[in-house]
PDB file of C-alpha atoms and ligand atoms in Angstrom:
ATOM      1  CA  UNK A   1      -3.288 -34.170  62.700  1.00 56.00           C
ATOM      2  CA  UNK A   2      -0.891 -32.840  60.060  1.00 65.00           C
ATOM      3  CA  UNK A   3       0.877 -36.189  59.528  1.00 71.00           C
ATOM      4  CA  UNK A   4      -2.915 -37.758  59.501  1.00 72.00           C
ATOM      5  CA  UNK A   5      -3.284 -35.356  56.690  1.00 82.00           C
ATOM      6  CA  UNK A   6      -0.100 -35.908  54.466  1.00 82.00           C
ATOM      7  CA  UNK A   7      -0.932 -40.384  54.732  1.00 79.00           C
ATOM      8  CA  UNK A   8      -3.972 -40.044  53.702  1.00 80.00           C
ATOM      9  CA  UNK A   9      -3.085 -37.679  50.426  1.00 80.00           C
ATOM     10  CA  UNK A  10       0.121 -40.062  49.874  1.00 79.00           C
ATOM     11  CA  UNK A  11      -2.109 -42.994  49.989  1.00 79.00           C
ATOM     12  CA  UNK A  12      -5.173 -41.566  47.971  1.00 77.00           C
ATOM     13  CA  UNK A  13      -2.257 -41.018  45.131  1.00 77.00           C
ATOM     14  CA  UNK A  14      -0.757 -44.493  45.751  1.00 77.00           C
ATOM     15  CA  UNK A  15      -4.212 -45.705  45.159  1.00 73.00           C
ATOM     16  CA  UNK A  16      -5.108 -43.589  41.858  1.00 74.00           C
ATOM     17  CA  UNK A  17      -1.453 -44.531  40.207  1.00 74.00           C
ATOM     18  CA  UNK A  18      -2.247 -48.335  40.674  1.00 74.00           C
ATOM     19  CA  UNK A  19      -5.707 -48.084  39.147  1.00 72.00           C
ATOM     20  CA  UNK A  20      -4.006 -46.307  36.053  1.00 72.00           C
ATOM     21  CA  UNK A  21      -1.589 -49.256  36.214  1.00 79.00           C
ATOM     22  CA  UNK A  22      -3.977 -52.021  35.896  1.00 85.00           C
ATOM     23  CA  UNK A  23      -5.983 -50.450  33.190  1.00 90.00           C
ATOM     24  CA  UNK A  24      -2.665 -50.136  31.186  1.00 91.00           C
ATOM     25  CA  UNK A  25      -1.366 -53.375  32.080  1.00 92.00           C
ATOM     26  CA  UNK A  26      -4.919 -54.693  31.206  1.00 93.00           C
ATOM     27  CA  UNK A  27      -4.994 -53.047  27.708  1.00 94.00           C
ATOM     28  CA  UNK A  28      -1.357 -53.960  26.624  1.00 95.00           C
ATOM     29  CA  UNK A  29      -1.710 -57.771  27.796  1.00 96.00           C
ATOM     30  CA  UNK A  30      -5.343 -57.816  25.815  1.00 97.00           C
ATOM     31  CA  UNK A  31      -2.849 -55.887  22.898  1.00 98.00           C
ATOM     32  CA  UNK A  32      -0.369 -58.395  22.966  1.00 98.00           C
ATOM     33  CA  UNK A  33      -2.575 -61.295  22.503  1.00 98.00           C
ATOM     34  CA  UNK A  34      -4.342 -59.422  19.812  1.00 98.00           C
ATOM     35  CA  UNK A  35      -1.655 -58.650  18.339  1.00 98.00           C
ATOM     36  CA  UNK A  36       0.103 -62.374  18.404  1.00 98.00           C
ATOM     37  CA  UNK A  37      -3.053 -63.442  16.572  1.00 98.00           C
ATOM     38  CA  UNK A  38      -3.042 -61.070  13.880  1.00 98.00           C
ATOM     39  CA  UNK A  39       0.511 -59.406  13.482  1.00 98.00           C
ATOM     40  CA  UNK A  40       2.979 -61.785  14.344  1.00 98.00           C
ATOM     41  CA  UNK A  41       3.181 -63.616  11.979  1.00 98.00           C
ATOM     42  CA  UNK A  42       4.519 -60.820   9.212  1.00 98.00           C
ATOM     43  CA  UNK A  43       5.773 -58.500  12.243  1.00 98.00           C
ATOM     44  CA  UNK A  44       6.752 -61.124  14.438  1.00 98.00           C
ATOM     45  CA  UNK A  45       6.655 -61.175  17.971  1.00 98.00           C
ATOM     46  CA  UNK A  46       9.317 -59.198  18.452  1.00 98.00           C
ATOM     47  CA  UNK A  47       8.560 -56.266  16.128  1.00 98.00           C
ATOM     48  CA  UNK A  48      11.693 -57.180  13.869  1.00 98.00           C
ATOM     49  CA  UNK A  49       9.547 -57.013  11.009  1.00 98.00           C
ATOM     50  CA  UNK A  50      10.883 -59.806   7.910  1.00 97.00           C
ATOM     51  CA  UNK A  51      14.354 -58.859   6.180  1.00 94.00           C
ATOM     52  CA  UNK A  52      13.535 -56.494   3.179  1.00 94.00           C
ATOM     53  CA  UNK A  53       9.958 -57.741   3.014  1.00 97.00           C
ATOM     54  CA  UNK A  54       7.833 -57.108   6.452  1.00 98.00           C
ATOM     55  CA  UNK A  55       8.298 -53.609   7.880  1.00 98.00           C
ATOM     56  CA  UNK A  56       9.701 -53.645  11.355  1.00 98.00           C
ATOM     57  CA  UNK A  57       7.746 -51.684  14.546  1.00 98.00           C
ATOM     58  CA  UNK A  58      10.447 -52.085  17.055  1.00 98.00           C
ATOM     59  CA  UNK A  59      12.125 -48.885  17.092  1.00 97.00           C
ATOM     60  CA  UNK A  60      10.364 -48.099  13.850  1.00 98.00           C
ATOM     61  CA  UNK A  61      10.559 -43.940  13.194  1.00 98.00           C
ATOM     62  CA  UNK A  62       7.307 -44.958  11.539  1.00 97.00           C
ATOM     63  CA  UNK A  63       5.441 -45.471  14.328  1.00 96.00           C
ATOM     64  CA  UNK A  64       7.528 -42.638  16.010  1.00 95.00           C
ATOM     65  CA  UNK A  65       6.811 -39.881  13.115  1.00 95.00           C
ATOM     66  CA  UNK A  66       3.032 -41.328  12.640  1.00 94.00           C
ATOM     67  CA  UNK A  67       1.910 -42.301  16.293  1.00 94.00           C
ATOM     68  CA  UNK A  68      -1.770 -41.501  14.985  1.00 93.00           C
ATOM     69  CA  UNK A  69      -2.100 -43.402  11.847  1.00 96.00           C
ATOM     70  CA  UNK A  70      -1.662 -46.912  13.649  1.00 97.00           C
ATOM     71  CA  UNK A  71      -5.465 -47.524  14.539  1.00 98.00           C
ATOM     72  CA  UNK A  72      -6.295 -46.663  10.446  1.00 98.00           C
ATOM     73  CA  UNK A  73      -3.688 -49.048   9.476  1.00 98.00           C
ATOM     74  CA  UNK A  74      -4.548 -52.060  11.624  1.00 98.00           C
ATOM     75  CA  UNK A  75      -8.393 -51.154  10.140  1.00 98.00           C
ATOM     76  CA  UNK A  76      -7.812 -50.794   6.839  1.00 98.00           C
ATOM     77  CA  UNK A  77      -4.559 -52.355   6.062  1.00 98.00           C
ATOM     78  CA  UNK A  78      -1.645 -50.219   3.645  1.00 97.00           C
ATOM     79  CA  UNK A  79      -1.033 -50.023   0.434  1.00 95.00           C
ATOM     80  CA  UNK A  80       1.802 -48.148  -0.866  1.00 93.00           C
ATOM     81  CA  UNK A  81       5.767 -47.784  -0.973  1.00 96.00           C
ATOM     82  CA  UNK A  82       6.519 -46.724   2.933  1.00 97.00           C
ATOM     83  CA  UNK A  83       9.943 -46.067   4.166  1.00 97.00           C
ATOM     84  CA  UNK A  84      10.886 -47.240   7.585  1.00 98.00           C
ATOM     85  CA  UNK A  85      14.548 -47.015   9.320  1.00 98.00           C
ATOM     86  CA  UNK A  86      16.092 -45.645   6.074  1.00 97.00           C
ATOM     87  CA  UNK A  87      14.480 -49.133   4.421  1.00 97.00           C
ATOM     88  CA  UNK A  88      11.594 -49.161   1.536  1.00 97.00           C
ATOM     89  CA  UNK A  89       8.829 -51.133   1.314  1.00 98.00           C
ATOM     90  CA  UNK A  90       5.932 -51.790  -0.686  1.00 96.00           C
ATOM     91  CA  UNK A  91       4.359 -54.858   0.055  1.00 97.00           C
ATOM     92  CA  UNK A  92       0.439 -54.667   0.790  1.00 97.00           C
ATOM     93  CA  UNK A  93      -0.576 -55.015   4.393  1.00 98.00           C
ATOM     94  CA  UNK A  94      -4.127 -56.325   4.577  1.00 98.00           C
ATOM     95  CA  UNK A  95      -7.138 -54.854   6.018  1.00 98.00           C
ATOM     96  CA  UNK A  96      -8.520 -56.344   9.315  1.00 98.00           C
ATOM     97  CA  UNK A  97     -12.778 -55.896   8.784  1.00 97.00           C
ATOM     98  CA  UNK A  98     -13.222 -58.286  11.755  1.00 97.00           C
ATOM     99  CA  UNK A  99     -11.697 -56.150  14.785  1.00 98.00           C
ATOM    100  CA  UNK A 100     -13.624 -53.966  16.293  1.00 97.00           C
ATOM    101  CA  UNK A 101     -12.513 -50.149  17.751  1.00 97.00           C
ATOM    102  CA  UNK A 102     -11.559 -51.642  20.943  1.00 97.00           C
ATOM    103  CA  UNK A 103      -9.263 -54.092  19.697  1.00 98.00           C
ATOM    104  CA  UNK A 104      -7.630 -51.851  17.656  1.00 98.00           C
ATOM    105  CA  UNK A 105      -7.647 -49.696  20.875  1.00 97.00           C
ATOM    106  CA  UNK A 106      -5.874 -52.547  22.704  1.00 97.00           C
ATOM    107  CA  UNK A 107      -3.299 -53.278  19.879  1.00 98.00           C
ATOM    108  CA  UNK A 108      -2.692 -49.926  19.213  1.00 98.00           C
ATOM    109  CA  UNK A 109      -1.803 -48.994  22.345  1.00 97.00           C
ATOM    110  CA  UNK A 110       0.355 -52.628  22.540  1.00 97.00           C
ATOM    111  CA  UNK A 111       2.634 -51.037  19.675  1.00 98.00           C
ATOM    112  CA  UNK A 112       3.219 -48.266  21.492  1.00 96.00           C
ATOM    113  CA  UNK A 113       4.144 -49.345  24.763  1.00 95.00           C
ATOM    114  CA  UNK A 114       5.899 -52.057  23.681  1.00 96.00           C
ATOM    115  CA  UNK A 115       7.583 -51.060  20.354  1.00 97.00           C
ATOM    116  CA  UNK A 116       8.378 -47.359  21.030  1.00 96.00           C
ATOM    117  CA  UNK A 117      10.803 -45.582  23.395  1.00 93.00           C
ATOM    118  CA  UNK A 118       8.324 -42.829  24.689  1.00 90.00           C
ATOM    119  CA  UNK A 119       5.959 -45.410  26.046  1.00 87.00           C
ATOM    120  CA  UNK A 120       3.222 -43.389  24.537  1.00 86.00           C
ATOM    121  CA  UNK A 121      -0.605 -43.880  26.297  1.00 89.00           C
ATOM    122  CA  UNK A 122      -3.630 -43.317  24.136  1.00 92.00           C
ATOM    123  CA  UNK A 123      -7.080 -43.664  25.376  1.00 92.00           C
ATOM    124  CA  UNK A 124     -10.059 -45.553  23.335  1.00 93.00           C
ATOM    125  CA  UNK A 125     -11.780 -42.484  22.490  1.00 95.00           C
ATOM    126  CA  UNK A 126      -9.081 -40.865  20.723  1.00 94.00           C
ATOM    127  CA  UNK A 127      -8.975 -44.071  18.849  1.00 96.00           C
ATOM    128  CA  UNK A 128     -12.322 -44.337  17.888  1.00 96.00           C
ATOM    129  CA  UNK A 129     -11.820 -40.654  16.409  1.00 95.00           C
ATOM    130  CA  UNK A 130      -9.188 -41.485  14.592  1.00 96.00           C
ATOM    131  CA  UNK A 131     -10.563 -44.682  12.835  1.00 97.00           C
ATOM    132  CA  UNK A 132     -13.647 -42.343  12.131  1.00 96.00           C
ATOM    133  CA  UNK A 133     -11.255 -39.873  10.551  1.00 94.00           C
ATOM    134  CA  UNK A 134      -9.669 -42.473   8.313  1.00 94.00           C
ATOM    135  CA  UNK A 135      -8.195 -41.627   4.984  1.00 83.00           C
ATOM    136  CA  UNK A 136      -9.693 -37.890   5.425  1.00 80.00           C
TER     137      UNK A 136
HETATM  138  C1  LIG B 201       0.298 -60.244   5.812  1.00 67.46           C
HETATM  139  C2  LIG B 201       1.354 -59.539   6.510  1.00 67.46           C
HETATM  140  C3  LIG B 201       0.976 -58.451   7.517  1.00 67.46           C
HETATM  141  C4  LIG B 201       0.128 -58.553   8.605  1.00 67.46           C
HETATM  142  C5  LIG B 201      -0.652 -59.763   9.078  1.00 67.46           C
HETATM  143  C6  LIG B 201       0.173 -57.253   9.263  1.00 67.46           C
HETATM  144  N1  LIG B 201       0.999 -56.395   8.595  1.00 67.46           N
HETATM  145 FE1  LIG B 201       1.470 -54.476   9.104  1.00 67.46          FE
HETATM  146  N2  LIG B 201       2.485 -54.239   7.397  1.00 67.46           N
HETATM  147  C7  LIG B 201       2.744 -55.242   6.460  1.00 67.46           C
HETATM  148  C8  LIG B 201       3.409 -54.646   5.296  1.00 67.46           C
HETATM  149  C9  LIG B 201       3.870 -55.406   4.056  1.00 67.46           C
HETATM  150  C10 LIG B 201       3.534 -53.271   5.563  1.00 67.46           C
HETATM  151  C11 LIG B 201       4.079 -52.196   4.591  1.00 67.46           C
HETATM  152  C12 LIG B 201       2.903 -51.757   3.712  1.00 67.46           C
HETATM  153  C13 LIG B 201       3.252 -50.806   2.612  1.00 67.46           C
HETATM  154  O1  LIG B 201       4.414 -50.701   2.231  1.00 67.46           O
HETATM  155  O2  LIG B 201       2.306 -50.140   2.111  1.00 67.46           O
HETATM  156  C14 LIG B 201       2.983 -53.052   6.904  1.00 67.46           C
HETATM  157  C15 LIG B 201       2.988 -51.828   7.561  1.00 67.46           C
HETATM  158  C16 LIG B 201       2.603 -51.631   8.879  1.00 67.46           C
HETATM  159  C17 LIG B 201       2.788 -50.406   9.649  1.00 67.46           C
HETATM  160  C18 LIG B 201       3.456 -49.103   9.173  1.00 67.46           C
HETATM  161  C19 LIG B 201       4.946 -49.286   8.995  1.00 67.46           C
HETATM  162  C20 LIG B 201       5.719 -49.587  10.259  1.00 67.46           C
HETATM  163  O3  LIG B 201       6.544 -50.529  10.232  1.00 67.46           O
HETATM  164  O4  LIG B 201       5.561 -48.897  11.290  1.00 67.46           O
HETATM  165  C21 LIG B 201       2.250 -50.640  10.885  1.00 67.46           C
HETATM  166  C22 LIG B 201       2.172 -49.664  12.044  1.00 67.46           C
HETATM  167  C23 LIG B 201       1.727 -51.997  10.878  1.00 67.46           C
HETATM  168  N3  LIG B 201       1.953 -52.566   9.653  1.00 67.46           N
HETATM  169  C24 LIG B 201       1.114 -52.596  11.973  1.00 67.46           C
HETATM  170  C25 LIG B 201       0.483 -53.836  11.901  1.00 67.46           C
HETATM  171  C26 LIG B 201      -0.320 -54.387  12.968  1.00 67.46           C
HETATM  172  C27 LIG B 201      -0.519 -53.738  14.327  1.00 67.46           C
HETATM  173  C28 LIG B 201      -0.830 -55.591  12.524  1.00 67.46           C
HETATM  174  C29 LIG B 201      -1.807 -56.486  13.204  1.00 67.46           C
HETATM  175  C30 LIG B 201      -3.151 -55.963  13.397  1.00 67.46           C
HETATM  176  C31 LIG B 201      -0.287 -55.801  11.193  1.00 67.46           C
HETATM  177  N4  LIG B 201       0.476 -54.717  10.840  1.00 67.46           N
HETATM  178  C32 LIG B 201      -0.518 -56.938  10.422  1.00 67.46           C
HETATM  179  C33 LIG B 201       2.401 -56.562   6.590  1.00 67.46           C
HETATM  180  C34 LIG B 201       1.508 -57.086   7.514  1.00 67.46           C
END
């Protein structure tokens, strides 16, 4: 009865840690088409960013040291001198007025997972808070 016990806990967690898996593998493969179509081609697909020009996000401390200003940047684009891995830059990034909350969502949490060492997860509603918190 014990043992009974114990398999059915271990597979009621087995169960609940694949669910969380396909919602994140969901979300980043949604992200990384998103953000093919609408990053890549200043970021590139690998994040390396363009020489003194394009910031990088792979291993960017930006990203690191300002997890929560992604979703406002994809939104409304950037606009002034940024450093990033000891490097300046001041082109302007443009604003993106056709994706909606989830997409940003989706690329958002792309960045993260696939740019950053900590593997960070963010859920939509804390993303829809912080696009409505924008610039305040
Ligand atoms: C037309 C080129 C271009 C496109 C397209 C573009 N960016 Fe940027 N991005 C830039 C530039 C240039 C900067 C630096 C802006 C500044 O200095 O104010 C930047 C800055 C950033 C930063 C902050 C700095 C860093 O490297 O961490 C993030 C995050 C970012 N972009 C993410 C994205 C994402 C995600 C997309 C797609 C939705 C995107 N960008 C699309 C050019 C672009």
């Amino acid at each position: 009865m014990k043992r009974f016990n114990w398999l059915l806990l271990l597979s009621l967690l087995v169960f609940a840690c694949s669910d969380v898996n396909t919602n994140l593998l969901h979300t980043v493969s949604n992200g990384r088409m998103l953000y093919e179509e609408h990053c890549a081609n200043c970021h590139q697909s690998n994040g390396s960013g363009l020489a003194q020009l394009i910031p990088p996000l792979n291993r960017a401390d930006y990203l690191v040291n300002y997890p929560q200003q992604i979703p406002c940047i994809i939104k409304f684009g950037m606009d002034s001198a940024i450093k990033v891995n000891e490097q300046v830059y001041h082109l302007k990034m443009p604003s993106n007025p056709q994706l909606t909350d989830k997409d940003i969502y989706y690329i958002t949490q792309f960045v993260l997972y696939n740019f950053t060492d900590s593997h960070a997860i963010i859920n939509d509603s804390e993303v829809a808070l912080q696009l409505k918190n924008c610039g305040k």
